[in-house]
mmCIF file of C-alpha atoms in Angstrom:
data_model
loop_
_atom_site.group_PDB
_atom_site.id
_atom_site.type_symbol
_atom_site.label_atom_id
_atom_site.label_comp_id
_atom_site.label_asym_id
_atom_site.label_seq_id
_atom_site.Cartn_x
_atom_site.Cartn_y
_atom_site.Cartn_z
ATOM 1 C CA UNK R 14 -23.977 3.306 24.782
ATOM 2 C CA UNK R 15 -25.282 5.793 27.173
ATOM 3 C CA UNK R 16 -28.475 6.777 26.199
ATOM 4 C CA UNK R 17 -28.239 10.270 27.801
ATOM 5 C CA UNK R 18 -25.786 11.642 25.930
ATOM 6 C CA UNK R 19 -24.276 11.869 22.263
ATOM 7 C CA UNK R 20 -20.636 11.483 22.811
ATOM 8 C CA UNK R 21 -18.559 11.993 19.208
ATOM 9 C CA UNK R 22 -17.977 8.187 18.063
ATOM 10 C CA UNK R 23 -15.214 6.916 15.846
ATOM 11 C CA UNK R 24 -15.654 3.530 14.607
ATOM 12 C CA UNK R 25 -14.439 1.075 11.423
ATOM 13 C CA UNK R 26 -16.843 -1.374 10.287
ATOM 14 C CA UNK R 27 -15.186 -4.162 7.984
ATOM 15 C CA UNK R 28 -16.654 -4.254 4.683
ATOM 16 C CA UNK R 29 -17.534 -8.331 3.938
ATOM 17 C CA UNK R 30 -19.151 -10.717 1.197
ATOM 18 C CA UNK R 31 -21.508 -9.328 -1.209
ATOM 19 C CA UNK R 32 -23.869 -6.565 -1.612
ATOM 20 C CA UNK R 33 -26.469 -7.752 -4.001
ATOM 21 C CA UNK R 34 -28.184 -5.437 -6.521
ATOM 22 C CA UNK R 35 -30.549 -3.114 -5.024
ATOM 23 C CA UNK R 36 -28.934 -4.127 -1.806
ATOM 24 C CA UNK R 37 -28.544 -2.559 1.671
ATOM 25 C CA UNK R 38 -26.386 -2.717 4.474
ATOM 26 C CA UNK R 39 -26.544 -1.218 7.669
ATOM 27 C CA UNK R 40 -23.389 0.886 8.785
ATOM 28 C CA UNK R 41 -24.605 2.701 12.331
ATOM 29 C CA UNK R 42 -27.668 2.916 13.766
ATOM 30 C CA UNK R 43 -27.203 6.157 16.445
ATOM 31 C CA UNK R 44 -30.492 6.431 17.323
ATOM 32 C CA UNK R 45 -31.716 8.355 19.796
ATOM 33 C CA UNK R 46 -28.696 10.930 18.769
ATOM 34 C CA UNK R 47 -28.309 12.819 15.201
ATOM 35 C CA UNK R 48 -25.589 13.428 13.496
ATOM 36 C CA UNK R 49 -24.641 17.486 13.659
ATOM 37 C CA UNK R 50 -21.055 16.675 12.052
ATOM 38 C CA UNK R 51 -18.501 14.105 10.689
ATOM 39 C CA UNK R 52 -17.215 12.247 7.994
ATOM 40 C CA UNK R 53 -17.101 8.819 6.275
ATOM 41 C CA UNK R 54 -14.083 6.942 4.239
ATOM 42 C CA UNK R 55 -14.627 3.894 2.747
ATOM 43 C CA UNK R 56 -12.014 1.639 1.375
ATOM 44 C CA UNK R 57 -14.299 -0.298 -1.251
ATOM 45 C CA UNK R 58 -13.633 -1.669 -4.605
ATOM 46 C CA UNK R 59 -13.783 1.075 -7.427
ATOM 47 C CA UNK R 60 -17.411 1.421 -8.268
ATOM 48 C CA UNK R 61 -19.676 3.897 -8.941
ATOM 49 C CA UNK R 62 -22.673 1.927 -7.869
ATOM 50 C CA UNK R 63 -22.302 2.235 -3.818
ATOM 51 C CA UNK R 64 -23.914 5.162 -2.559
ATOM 52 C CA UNK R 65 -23.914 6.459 0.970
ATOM 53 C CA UNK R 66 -27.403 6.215 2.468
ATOM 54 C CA UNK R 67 -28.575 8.677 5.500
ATOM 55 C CA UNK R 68 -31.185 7.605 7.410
ATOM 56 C CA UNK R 69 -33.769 8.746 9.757
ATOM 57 C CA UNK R 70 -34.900 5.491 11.344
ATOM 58 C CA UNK R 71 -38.098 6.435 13.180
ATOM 59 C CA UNK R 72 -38.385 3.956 16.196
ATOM 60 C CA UNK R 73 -42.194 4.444 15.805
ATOM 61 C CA UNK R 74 -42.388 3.594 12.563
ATOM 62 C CA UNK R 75 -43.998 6.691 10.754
ATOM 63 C CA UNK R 76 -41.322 8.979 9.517
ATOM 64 C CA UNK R 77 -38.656 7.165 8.329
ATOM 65 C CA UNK R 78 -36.809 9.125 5.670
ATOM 66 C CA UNK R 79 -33.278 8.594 3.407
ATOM 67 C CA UNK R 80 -31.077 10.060 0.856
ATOM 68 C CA UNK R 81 -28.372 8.700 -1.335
ATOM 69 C CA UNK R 82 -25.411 10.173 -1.520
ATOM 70 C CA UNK R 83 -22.700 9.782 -3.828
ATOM 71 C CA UNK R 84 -19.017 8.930 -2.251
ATOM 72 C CA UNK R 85 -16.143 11.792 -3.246
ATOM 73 C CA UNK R 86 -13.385 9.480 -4.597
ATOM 74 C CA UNK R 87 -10.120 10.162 -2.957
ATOM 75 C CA UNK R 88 -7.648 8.015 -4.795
ATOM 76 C CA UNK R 89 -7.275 4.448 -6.295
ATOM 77 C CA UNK R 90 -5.394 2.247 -4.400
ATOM 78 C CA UNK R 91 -5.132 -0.716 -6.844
ATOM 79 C CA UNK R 92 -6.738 -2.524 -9.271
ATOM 80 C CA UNK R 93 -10.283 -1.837 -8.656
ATOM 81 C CA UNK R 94 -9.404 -0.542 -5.433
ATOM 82 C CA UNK R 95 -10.078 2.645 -4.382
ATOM 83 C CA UNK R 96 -10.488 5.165 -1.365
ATOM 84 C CA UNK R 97 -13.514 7.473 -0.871
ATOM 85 C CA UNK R 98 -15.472 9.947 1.189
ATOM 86 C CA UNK R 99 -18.505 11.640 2.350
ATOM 87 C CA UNK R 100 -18.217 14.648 4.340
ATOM 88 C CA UNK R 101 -21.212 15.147 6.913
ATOM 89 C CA UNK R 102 -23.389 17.806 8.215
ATOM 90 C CA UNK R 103 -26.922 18.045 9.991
ATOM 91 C CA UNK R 104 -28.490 18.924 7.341
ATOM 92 C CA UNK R 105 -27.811 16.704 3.710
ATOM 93 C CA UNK R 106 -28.841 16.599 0.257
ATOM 94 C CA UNK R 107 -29.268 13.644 -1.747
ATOM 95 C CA UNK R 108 -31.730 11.584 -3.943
ATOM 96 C CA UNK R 109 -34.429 9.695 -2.254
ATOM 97 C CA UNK R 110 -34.028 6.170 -3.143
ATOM 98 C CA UNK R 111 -37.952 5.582 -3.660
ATOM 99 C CA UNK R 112 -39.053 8.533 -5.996
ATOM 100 C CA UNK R 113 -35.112 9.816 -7.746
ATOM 101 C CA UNK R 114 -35.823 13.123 -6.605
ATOM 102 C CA UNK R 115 -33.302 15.054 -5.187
ATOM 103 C CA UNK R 116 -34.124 16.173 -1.215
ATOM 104 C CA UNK R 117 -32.631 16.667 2.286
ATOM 105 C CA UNK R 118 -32.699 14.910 5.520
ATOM 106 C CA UNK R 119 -32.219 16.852 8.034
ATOM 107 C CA UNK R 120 -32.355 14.354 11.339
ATOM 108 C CA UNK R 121 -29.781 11.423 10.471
ATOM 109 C CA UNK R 122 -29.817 9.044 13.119
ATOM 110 C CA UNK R 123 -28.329 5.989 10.654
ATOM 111 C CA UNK R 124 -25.332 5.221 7.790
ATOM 112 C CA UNK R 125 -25.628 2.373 5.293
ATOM 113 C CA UNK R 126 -24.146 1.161 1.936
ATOM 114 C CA UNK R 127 -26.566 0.615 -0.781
ATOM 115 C CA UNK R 128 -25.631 -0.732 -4.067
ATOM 116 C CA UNK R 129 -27.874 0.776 -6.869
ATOM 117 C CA UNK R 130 -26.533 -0.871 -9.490
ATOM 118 C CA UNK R 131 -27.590 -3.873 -11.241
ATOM 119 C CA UNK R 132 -24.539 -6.363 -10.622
ATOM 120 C CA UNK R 133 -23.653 -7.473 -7.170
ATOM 121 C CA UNK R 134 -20.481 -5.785 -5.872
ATOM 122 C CA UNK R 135 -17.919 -8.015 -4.073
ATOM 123 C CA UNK R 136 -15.921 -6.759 -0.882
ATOM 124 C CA UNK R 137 -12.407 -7.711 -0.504
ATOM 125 C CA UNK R 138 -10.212 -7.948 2.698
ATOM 126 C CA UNK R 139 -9.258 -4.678 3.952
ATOM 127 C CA UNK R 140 -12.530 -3.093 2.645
ATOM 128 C CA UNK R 141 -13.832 -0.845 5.597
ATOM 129 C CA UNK R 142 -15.909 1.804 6.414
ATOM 130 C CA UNK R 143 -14.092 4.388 8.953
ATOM 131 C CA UNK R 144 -16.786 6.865 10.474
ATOM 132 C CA UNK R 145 -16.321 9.870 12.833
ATOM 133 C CA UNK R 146 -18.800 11.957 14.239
ATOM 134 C CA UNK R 147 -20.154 14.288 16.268
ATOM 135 C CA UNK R 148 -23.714 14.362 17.700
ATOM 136 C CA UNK R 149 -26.749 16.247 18.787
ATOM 137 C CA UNK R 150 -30.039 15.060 20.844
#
């Protein structure tokens, strides 16, 4: 909201319809602030085909970078139901969705889900994404 500072944001974003193969969705877009610190749980159905992708969305154009990260499952909740999480920093590793390589991103300024499988995944009610950070200019 205020452009001039990075105030730590909690949020929950509902989790809705489909997320086709190869599909993203955007979760947060903080941009101009970075994430320094944080954490992500999503309540999602029980797959290991959603990955957690940080972004660096360069407003320019230019330097836009990502990595995939898998989610830490917590628990199951029921059938196919289950509770995970991704514990943040300002500096992550991952695997860059365009060459498989494992790398780090270092200025994350945006959160989506990104289904790398190769079936579509279907959300249920009560599937969210609960995010809480902390920021940096």
């Amino acid at each position: 909201s205020n452009k001039s500072t990075c105030p730590t944001q909690s949020e929950t974003v509902a989790l809705n319809g489909q997320i086709k193969p190869k599909g993203i969705r955007i979760l947060a877009d903080f941009d101009p602030c970075r994430i320094s610190d944080g954490s992500v749980t999503l309540n999602m159905p029980n797959t290991g085909s959603i990955k957690l992708a940080l972004l660096f969305i360069d407003n320019v154009g230019n330097n836009n970078a990502g990595v995939l990260v898998k989610p830490l499952k917590i628990q199951d909740l029921s059938t196919n139901q289950a509770l995970f999480s991704v514990e943040l920093d300002g500096n992550m590793n991952g695997i860059n969705p365009l060459s498989g390589q494992s790398t780090s991103i270092s200025r994350i300024n945006g959160l989506a889900i990104y289904n790398d499988g190769n079936e579509p995944i279907q959300f249920n009610s009560g599937n969210i994404a609960a995010l809480t950070a902390t920021f940096t200019k």
